[in-house]
PDB file of C-alpha atoms in Angstrom:
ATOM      1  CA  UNK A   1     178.723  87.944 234.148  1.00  0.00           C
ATOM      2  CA  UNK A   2     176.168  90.272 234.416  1.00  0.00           C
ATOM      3  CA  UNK A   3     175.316  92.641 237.615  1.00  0.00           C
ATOM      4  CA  UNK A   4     172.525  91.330 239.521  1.00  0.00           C
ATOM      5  CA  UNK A   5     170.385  94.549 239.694  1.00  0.00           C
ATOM      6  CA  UNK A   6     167.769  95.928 237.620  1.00  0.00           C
ATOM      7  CA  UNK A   7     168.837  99.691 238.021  1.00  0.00           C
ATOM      8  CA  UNK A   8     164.781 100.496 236.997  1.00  0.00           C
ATOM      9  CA  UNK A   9     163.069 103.624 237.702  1.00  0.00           C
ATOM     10  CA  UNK A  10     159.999 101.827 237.764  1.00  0.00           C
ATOM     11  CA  UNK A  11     158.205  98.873 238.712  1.00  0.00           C
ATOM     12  CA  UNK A  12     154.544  97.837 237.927  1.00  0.00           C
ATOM     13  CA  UNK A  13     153.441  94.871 239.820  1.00  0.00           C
ATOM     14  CA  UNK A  14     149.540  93.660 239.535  1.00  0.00           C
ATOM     15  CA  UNK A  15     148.200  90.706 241.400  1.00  0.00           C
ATOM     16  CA  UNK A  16     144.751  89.186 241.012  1.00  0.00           C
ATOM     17  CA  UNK A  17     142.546  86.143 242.152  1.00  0.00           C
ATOM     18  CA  UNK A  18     140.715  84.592 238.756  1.00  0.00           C
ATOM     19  CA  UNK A  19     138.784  81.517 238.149  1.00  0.00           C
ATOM     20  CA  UNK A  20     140.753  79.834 241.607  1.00  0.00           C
ATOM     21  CA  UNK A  21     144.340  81.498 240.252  1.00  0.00           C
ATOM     22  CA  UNK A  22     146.891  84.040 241.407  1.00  0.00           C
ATOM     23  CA  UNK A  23     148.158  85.674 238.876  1.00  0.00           C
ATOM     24  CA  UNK A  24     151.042  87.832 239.804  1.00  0.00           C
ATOM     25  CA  UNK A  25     152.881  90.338 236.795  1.00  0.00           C
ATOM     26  CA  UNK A  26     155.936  92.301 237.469  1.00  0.00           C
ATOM     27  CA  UNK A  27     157.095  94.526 234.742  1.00  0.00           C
ATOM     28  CA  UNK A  28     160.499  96.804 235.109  1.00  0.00           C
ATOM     29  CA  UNK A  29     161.894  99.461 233.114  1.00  0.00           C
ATOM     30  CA  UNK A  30     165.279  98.344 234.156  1.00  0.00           C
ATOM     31  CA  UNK A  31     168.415  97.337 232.041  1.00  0.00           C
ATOM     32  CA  UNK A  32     167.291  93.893 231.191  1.00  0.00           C
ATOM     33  CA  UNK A  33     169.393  91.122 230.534  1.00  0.00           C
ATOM     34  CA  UNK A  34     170.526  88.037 227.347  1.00  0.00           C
ATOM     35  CA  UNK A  35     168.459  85.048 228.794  1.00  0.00           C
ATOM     36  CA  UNK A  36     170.934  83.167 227.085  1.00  0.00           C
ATOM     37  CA  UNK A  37     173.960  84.333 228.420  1.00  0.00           C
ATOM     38  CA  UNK A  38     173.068  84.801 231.508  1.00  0.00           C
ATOM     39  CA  UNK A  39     174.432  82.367 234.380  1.00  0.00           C
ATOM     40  CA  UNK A  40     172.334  79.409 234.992  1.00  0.00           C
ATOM     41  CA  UNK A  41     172.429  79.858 239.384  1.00  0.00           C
ATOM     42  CA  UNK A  42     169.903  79.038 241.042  1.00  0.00           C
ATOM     43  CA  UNK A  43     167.823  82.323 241.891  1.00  0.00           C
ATOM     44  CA  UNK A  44     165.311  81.975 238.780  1.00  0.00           C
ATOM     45  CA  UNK A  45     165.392  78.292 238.128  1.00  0.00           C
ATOM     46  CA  UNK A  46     164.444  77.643 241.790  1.00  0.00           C
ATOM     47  CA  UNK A  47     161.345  80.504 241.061  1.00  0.00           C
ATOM     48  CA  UNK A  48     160.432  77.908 238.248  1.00  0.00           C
ATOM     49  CA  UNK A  49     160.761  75.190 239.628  1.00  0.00           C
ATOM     50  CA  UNK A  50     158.734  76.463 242.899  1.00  0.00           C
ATOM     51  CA  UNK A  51     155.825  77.471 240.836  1.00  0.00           C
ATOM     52  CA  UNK A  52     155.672  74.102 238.522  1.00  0.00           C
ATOM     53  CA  UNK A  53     155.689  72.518 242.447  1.00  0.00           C
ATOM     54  CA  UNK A  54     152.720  74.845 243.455  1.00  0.00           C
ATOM     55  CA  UNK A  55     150.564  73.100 239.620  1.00  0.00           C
ATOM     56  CA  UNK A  56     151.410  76.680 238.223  1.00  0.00           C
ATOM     57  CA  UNK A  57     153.845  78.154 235.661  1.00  0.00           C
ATOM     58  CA  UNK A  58     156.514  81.499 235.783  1.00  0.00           C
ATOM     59  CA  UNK A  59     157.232  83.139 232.340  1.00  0.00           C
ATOM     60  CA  UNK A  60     160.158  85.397 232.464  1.00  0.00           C
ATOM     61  CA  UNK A  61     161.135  87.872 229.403  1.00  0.00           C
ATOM     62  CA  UNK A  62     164.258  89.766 229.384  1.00  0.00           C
ATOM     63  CA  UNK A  63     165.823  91.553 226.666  1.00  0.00           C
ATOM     64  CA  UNK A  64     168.892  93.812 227.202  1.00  0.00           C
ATOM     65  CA  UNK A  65     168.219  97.592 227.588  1.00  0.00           C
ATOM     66  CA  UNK A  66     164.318  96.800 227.534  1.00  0.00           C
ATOM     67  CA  UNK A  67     163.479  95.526 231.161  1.00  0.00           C
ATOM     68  CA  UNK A  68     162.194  92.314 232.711  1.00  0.00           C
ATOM     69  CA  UNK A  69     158.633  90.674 232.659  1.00  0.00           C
ATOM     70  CA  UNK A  70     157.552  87.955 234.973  1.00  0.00           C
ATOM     71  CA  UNK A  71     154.782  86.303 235.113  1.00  0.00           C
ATOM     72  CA  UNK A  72     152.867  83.597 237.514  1.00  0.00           C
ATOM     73  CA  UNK A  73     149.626  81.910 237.444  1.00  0.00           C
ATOM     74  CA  UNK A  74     149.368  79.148 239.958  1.00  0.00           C
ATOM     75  CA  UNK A  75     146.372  77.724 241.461  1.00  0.00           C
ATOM     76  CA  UNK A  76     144.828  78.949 245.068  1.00  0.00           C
ATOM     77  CA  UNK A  77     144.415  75.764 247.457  1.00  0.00           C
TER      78      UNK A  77
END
């Protein structure tokens, strides 16, 4: 199993209000991770599954040795 921690040097997060969406992006230059064989727990499938429950969507990209992307668009009530 993989560590749990990024061990990035840097972290660009950006966060804006469009059309009546939040649109949150995190980007890390961290140590990534194999989506695929990583452990399914419940840390990023709960994030998923929070913003499908909010009428929004989460994309995560990870690729080992290349960092982590997430984004989230979900609507503002």
């Amino acid at each position: 199993m993989p560590p749990k921690f990024a061990e990035s040097n840097h972290l660009d997060i950006k966060l804006k209000m469009e059309g009546g969406r939040l649109n949150l992006f995190i980007k890390d230059d961290g140590k990534g991770f194999d989506q695929e064989l990583t452990k399914k727990g419940n840390g990023l499938f709960n994030m998923q599954q929070r913003a499908s429950m909010m009428g929004g969507n989460m994309v995560i990209e990870s690729f080992p040795n290349m960092g982590t992307t997430i984004q989230l668009s979900a609507p503002i009530k």
